[in-house]
mmCIF file of C-alpha atoms and ligand atoms in Angstrom:
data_model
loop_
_atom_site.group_PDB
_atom_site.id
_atom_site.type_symbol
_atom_site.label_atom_id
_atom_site.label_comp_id
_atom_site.label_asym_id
_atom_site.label_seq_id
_atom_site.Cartn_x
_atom_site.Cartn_y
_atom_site.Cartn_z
ATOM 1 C CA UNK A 1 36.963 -116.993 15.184
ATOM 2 C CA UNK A 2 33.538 -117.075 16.458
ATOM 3 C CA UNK A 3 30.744 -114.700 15.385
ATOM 4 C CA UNK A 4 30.507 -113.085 18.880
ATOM 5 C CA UNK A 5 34.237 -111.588 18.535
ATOM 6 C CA UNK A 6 33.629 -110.239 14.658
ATOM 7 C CA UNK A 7 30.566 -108.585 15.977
ATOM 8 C CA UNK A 8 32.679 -106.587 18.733
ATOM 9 C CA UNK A 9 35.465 -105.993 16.204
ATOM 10 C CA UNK A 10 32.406 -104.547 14.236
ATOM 11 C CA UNK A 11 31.924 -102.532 17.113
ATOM 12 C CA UNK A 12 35.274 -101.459 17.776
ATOM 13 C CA UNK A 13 36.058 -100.460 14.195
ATOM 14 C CA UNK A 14 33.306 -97.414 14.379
ATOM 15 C CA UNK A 15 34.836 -95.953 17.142
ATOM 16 C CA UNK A 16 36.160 -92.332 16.293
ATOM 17 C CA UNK A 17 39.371 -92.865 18.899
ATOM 18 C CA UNK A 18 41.904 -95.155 18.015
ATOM 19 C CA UNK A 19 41.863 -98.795 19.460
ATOM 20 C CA UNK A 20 44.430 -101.271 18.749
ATOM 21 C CA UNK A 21 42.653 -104.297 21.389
ATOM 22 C CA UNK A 22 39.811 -104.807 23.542
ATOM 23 C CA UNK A 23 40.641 -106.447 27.042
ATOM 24 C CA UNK A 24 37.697 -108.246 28.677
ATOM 25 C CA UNK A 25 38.798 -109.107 32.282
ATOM 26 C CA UNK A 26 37.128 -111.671 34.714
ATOM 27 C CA UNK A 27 39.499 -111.006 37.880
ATOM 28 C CA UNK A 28 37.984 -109.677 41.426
ATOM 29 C CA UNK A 29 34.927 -107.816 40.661
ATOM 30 C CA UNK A 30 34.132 -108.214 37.531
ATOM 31 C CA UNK A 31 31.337 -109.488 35.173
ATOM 32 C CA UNK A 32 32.278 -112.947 34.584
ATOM 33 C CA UNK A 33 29.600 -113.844 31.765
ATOM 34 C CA UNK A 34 30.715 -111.094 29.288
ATOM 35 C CA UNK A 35 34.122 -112.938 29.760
ATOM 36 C CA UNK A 36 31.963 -116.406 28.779
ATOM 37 C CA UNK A 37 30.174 -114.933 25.954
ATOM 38 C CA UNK A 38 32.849 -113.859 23.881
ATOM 39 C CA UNK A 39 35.455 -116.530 24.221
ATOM 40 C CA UNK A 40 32.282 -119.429 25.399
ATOM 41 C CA UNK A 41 34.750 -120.537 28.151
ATOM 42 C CA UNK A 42 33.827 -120.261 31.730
ATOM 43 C CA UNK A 43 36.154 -119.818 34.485
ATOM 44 C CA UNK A 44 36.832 -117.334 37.683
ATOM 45 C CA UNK A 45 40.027 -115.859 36.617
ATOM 46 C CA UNK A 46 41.142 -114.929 33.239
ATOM 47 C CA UNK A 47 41.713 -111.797 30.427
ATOM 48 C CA UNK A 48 41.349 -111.714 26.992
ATOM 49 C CA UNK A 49 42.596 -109.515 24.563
ATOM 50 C CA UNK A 50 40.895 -109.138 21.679
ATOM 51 C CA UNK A 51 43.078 -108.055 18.460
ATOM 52 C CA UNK A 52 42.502 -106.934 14.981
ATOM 53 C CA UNK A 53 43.220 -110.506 13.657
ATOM 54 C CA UNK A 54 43.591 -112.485 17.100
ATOM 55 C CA UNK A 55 42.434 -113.549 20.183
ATOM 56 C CA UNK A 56 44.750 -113.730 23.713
ATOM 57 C CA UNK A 57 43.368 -115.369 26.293
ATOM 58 C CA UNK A 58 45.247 -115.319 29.535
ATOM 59 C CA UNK A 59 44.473 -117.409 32.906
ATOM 60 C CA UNK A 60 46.350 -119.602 35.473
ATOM 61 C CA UNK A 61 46.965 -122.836 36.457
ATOM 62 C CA UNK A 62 43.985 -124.091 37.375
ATOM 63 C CA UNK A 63 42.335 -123.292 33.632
ATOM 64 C CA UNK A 64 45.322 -123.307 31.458
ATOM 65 C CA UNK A 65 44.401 -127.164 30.298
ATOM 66 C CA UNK A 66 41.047 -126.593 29.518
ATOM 67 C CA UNK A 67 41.629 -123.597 27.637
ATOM 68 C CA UNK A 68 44.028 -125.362 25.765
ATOM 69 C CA UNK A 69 40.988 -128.086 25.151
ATOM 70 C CA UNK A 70 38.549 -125.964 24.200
ATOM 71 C CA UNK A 71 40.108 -122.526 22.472
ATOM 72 C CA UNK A 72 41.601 -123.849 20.159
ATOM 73 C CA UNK A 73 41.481 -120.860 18.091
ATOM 74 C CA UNK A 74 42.667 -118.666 21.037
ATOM 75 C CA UNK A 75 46.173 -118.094 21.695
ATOM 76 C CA UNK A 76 46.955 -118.787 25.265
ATOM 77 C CA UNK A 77 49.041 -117.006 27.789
ATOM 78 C CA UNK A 78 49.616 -118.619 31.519
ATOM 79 C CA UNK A 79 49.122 -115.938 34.330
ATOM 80 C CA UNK A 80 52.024 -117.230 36.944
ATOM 81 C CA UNK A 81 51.695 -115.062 39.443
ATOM 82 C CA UNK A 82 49.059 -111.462 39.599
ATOM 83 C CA UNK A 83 46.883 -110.799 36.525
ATOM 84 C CA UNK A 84 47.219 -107.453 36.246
ATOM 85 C CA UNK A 85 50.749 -107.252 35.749
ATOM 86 C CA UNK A 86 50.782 -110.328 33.230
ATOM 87 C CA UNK A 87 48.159 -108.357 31.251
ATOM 88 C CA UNK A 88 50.572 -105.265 31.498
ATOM 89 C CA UNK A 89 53.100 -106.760 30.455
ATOM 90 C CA UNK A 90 51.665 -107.974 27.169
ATOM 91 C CA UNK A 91 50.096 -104.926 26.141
ATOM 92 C CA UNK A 92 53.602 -103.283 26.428
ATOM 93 C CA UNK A 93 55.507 -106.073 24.525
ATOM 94 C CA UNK A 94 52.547 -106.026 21.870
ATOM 95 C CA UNK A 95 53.061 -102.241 21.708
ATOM 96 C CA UNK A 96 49.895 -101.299 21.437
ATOM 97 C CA UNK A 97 48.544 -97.560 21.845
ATOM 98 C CA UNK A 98 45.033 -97.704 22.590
ATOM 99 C CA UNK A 99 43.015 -100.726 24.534
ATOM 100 C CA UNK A 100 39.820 -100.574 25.046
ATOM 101 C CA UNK A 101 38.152 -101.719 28.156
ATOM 102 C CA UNK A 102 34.446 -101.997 29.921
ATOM 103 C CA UNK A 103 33.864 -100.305 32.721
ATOM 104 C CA UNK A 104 31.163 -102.794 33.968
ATOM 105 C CA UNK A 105 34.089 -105.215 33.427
ATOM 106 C CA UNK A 106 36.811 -104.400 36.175
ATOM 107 C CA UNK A 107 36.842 -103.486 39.223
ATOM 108 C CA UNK A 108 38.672 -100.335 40.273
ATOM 109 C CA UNK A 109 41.510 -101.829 41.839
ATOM 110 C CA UNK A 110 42.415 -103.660 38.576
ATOM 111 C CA UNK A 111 42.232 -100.391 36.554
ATOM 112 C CA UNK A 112 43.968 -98.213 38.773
ATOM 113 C CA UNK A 113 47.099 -100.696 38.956
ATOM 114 C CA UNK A 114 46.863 -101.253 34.794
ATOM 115 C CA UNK A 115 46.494 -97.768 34.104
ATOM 116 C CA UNK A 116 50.004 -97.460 35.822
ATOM 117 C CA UNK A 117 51.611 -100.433 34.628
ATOM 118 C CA UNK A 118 51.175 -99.358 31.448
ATOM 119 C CA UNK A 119 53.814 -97.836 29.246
ATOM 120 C CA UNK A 120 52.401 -94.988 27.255
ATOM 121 C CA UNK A 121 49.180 -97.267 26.219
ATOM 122 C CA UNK A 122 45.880 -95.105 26.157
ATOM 123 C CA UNK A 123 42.633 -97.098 27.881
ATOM 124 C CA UNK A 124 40.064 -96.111 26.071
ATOM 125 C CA UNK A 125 36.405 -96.882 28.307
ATOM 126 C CA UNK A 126 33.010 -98.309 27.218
ATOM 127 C CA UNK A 127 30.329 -98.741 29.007
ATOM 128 C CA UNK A 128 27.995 -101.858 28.234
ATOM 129 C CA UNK A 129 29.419 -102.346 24.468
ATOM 130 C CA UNK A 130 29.060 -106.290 24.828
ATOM 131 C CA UNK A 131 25.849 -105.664 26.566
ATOM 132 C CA UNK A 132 24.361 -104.424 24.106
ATOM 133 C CA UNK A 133 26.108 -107.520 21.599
ATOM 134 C CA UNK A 134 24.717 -110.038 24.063
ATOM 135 C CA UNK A 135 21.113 -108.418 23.559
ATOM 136 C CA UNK A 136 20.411 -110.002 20.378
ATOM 137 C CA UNK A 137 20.344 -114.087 20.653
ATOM 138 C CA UNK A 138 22.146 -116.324 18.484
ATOM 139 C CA UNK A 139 19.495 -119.577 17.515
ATOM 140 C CA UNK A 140 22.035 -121.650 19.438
ATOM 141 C CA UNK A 141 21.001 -119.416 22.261
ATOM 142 C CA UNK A 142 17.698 -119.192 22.191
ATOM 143 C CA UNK A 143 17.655 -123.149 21.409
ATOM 144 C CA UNK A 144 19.322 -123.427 24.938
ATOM 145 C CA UNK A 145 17.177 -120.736 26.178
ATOM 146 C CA UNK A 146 13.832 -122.958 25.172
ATOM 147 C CA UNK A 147 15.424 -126.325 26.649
ATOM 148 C CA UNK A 148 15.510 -124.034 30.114
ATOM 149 C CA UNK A 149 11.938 -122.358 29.647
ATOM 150 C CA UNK A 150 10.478 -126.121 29.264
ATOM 151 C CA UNK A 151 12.688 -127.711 32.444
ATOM 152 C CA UNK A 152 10.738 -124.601 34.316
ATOM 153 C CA UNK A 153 7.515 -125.517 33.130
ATOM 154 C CA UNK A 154 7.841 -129.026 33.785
ATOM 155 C CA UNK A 155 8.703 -127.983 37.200
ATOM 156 C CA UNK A 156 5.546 -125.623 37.560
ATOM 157 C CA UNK A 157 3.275 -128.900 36.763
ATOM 158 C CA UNK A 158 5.526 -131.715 39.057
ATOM 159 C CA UNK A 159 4.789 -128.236 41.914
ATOM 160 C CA UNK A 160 0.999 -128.770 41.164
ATOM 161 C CA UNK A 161 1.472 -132.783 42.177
ATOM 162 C CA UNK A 162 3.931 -132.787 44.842
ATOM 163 C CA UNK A 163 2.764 -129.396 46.891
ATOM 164 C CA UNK A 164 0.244 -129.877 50.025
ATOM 165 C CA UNK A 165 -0.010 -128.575 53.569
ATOM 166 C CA UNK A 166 2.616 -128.767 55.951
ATOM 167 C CA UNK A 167 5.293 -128.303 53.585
ATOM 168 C CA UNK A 168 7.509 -124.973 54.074
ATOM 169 C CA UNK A 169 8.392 -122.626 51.702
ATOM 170 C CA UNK A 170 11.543 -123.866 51.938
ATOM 171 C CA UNK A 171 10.858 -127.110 51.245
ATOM 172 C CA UNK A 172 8.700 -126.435 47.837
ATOM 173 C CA UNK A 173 12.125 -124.273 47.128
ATOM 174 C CA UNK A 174 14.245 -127.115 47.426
ATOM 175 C CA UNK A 175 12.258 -129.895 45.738
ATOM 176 C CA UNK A 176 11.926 -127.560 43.045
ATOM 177 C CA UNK A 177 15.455 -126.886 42.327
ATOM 178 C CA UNK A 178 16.206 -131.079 42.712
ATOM 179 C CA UNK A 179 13.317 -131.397 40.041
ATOM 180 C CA UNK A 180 15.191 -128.706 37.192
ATOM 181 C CA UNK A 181 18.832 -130.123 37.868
ATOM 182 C CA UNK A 182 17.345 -133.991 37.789
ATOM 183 C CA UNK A 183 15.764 -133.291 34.436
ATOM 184 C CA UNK A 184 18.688 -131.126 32.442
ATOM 185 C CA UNK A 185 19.436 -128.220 34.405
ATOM 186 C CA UNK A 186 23.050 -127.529 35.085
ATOM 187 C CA UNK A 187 22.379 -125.195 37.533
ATOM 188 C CA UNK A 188 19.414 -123.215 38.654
ATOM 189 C CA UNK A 189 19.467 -119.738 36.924
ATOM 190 C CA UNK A 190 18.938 -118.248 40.372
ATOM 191 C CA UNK A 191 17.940 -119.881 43.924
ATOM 192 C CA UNK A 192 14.053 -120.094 43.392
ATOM 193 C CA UNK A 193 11.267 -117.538 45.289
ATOM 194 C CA UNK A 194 8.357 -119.423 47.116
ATOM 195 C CA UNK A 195 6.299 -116.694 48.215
ATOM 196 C CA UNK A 196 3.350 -118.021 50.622
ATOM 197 C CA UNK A 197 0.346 -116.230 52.228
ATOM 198 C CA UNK A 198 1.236 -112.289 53.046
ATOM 199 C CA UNK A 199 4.850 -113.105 52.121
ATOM 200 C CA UNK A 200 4.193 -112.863 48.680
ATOM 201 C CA UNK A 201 3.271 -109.206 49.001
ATOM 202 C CA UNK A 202 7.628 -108.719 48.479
ATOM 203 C CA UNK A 203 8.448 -109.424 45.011
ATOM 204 C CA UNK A 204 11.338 -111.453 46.110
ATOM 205 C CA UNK A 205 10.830 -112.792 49.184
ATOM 206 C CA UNK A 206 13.315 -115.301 50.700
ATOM 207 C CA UNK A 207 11.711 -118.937 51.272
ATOM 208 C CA UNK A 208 11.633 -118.917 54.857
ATOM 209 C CA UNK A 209 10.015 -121.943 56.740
ATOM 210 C CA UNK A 210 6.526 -121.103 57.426
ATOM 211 C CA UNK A 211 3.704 -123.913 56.632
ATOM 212 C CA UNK A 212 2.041 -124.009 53.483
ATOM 213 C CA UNK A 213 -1.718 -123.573 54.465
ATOM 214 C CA UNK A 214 -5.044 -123.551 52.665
ATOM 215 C CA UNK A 215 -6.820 -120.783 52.019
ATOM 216 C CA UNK A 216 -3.390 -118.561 50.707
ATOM 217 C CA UNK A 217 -1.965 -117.925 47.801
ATOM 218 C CA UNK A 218 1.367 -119.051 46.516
ATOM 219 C CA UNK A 219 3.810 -117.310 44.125
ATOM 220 C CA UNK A 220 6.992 -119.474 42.699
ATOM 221 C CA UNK A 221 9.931 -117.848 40.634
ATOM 222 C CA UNK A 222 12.030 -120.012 39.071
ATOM 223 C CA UNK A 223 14.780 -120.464 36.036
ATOM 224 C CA UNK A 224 16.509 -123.237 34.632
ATOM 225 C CA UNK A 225 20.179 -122.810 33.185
ATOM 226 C CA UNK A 226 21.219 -124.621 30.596
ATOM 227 C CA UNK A 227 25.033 -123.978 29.010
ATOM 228 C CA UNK A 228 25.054 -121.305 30.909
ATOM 229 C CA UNK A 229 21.939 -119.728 29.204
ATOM 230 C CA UNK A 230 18.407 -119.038 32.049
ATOM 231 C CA UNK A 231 15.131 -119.540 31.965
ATOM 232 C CA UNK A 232 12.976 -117.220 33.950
ATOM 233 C CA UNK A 233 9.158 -117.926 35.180
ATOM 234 C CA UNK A 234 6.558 -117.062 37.776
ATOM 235 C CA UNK A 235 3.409 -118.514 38.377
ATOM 236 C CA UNK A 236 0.998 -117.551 41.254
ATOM 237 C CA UNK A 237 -1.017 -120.246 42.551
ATOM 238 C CA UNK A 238 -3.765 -120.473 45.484
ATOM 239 C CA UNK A 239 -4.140 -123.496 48.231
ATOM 240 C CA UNK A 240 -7.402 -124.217 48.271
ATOM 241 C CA UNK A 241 -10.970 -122.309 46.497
ATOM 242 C CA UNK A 242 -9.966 -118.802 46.010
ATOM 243 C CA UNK A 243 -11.698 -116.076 47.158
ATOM 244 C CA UNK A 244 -13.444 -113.069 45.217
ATOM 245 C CA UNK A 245 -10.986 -110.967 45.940
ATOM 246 C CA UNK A 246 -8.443 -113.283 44.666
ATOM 247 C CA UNK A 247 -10.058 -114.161 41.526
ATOM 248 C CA UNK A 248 -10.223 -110.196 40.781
ATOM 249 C CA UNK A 249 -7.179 -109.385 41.516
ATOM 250 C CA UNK A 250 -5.671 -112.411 39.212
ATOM 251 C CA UNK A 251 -7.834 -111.127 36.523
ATOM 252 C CA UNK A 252 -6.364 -107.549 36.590
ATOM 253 C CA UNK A 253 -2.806 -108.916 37.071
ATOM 254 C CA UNK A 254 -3.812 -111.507 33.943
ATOM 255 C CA UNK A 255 -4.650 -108.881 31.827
ATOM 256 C CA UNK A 256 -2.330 -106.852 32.299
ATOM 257 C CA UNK A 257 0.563 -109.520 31.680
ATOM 258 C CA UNK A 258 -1.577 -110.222 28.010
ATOM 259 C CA UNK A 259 -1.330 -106.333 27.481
ATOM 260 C CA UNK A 260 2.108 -106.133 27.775
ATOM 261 C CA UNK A 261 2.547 -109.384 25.578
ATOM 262 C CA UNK A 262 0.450 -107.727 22.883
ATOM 263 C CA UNK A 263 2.478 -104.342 23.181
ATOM 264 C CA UNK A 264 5.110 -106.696 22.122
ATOM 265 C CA UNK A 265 7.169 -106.439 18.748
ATOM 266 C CA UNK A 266 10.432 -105.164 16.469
ATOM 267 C CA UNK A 267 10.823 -101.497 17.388
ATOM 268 C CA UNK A 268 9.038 -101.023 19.874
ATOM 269 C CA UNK A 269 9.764 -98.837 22.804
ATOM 270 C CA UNK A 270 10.202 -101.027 26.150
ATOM 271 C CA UNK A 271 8.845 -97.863 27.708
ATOM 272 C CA UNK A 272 5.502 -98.331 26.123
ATOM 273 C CA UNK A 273 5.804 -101.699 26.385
ATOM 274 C CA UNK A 274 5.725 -101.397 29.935
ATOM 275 C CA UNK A 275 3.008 -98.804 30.402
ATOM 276 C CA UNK A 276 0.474 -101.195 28.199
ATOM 277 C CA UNK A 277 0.931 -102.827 31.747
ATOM 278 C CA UNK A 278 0.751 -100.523 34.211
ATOM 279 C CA UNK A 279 -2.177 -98.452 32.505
ATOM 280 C CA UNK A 280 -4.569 -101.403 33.245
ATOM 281 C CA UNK A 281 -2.990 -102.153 36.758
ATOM 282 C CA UNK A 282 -3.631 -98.053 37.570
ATOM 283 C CA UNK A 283 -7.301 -98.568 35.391
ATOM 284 C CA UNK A 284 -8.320 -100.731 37.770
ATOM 285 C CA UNK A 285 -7.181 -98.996 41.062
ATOM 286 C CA UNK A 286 -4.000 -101.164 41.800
ATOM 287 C CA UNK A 287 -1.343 -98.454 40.359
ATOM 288 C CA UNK A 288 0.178 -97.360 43.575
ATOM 289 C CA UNK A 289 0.877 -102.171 43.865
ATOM 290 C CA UNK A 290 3.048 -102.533 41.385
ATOM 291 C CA UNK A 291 6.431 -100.932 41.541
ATOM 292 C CA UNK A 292 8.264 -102.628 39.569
ATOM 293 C CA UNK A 293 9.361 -103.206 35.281
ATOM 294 C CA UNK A 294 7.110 -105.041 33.420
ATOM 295 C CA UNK A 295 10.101 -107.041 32.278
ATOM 296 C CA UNK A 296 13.459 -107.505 31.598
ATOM 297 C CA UNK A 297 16.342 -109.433 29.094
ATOM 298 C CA UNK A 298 17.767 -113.042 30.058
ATOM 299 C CA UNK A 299 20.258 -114.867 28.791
ATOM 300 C CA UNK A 300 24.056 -115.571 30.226
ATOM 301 C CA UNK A 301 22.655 -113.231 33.351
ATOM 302 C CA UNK A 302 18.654 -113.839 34.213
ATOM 303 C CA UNK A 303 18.763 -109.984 34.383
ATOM 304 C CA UNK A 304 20.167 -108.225 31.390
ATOM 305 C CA UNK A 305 19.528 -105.825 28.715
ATOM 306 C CA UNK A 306 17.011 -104.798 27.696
ATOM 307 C CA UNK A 307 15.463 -102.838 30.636
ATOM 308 C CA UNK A 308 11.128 -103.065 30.304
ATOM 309 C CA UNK A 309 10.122 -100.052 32.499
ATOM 310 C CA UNK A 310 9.044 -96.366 32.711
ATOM 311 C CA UNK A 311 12.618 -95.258 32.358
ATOM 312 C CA UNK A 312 13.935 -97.651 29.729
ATOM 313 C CA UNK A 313 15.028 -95.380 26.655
ATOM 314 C CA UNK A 314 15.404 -99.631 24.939
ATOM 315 C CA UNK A 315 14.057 -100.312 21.598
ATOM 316 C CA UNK A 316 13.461 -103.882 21.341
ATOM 317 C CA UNK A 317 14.311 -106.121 18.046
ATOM 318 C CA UNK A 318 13.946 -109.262 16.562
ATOM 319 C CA UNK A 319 16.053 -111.948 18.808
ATOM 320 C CA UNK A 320 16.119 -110.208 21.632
ATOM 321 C CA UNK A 321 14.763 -112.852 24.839
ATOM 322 C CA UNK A 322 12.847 -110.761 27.596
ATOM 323 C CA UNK A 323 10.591 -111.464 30.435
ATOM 324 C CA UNK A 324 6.808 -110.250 30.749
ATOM 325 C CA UNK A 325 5.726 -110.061 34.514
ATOM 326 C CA UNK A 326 3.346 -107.068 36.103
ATOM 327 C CA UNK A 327 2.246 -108.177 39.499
ATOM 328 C CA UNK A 328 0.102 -106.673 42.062
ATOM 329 C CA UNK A 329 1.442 -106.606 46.039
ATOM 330 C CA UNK A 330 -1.046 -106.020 48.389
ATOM 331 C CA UNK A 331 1.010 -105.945 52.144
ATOM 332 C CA UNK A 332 -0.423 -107.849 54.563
ATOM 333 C CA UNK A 333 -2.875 -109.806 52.201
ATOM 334 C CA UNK A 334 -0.232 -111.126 49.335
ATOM 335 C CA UNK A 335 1.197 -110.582 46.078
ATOM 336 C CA UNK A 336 0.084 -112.091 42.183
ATOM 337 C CA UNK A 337 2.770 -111.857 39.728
ATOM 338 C CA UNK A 338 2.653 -114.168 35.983
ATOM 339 C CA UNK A 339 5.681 -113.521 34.434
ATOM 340 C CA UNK A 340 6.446 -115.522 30.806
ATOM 341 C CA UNK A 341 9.748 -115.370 28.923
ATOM 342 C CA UNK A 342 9.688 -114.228 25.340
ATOM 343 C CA UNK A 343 11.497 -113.638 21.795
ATOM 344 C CA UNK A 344 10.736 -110.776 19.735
ATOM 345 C CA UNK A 345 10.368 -112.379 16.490
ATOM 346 C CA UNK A 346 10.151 -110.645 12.973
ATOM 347 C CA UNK A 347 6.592 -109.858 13.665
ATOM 348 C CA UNK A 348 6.001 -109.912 17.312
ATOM 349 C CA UNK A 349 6.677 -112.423 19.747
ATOM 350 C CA UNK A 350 6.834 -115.665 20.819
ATOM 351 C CA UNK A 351 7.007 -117.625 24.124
ATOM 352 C CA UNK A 352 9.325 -119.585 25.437
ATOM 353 C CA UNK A 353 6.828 -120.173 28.566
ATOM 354 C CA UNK A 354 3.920 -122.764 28.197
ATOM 355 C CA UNK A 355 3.181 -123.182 31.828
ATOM 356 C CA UNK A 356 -0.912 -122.933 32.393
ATOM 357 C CA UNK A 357 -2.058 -119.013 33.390
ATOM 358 C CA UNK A 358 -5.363 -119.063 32.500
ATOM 359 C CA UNK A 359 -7.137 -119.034 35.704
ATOM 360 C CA UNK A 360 -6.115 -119.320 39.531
ATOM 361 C CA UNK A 361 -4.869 -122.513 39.858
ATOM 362 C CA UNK A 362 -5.988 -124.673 43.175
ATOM 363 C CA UNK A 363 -3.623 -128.343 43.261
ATOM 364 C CA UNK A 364 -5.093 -129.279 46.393
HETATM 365 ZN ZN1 ZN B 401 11.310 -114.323 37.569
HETATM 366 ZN ZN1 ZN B 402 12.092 -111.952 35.772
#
């Protein structure tokens, strides 16, 4: 069985209650990639139960032939008519006494009808304990993770060619998203941000359909998913000579993004990690601009754990994949944010994200 399953067994097995299974659910509300990381099957309905020595994987109709293609490890169990009681029902035959299940995993409904269908069976809850598995890339990840960090890039440079006046936000948005699924993308990893002139004072604005013009600045935030796995970038850009004002204010936001790169590195506190960007955003007189965490994990989900901000209690380690983006928002005027994506590597850290930074950028 895959690596991903032994890990959570590992998991499981230093628990001080009793657990017999684990039961990862993807029905109504619930977290559909922790479902896709541990069994690496993707669908909108389906359980699994994970067992000392074997895996049950339960869905309907419309998946039961593709699990059967690709699990082939897995046994499989066809949900005919409502999950929950299916699930039920095979937790009593099994006779188990204690399951344990993720809160983040199911939505109340489906716990509230388990918990009664079950006969004497104990549900034991966790809170985040694949979370925290999913933290730490496999190489297979984070080779997936680079193919999606260089579609991004490649879309940052075919932006500097194809953007000019007269296009809308929405437009840029669009060709951008054509551009990563035309050159490997399966997907976007979420519907990209063009941010142009005062609108890029929100830190994720919606592309609306004003006119690019010259003499503004404009912010892009993009990701690429490959297998699944997201890329995550921002680059702020400016239409035409930038200003002073702009220059500085790059500068400060520059620096602080190489701060919080350098801050970087196995066992180190995200908390610190963050303030290595905010001290030089509040050194310069910008504190009260940037609101938000310095950074944040990717992977399955463009925002996971761990958490990069002034209440993160995370301790980053090797193979863990975060982002790196302090940004100033100044309303009414307009917003820089540079945000790279990141490993932490045995001794500190390297990018994913090769996109040019340097300096304000002007493509027209
Ligand atoms: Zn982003
Ligand atoms: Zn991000």
């Amino acid at each position: 069985m895959n690596k991903r399953i032994e890990k959570l067994r590992g998991q499981l097995a230093e628990s001080e209650e009793r657990v017999d299974g684990y039961l990862s659910i993807n029905v109504e509300a619930s977290d559909r990639t922790n479902q896709r990381y541990l069994t690496g099957f993707s669908s909108t309905l389906g359980c699994t139960l994970v067992l000392e020595d074997s895996v049950i994987f339960l869905t309907d109709s419309r998946y039961i032939d593709d699990a059967e293609e690709n699990l082939p490890e897995v046994e499989l169990k066809k949900i005919d008519s409502k999950a929950v009681e299916t699930v039920a029902e095979l937790i009593n035959e099994l006779g188990l006494e204690a399951v344990a299940i993720d809160q983040n995993d199911v939505s109340l409904k489906f716990y509230n009808k388990l918990k009664k269908l079950l006969d004497g069976v104990e549900l034991l809850e966790l809170d985040g304990v694949l979370g925290e598995i999913r933290r730490t890339k496999e190489e297979e990840e984070i080779r997936l993770q680079d193919k999606a960090a260089d579609i991004a890039d490649s879309a940052f440079s075919h932006l500097l060619d194809f953007v000019e006046p007269g296009l809308t936000e929405r437009d840029v948005a669009l060709e951008l998203e054509f551009f990563m699924r035309k050159n490997g993308a399966e997907s976007v990893s979420f519907p990209p941000i063009v941010a142009h002139g005062a609108q890029s004072a929100k830190p994720h604005a919606n592309p609306g359909k004003s006119e690019l013009e010259p003499g503004n600045l404009l912010l892009v935030d993009m990701g690429a998913r490959c297998d699944g796995y997201c890329s995550d970038l921002t680059r702020t850009i400016h239409l035409g000579e930038p200003s002073a004002k702009v220059k500085e204010i790059y500068r400060i936001v520059l620096e602080a993004q190489l701060s919080g790169l350098e801050a970087l590195g196995p066992g180190e506190s995200a908390r610190k990690v963050h303030k290595a960007t905010s001290e030089v955003i509040e050194e310069a007189g910008y504190g009260d601009s940037y609101d938000h965490g310095a950074g944040h994990g990717v992977g399955l989900d463009v925002h996971e754990g761990p958490k990069l901000d002034d209440t993160s209690d995370d301790t980053l380690e090797p193979g863990m994949v975060v982002t790196m983006e302090p940004g100033i928002y100044l309303p009414g005027w307009g917003g820089i944010r540079i945000e790279d994506m990141v490993r932490i590597t045995e001794d500190g850290y390297a990018r994913f994200s090769h996109a040019p930074k340097d300096r304000v950028i002007n493509p027209l």
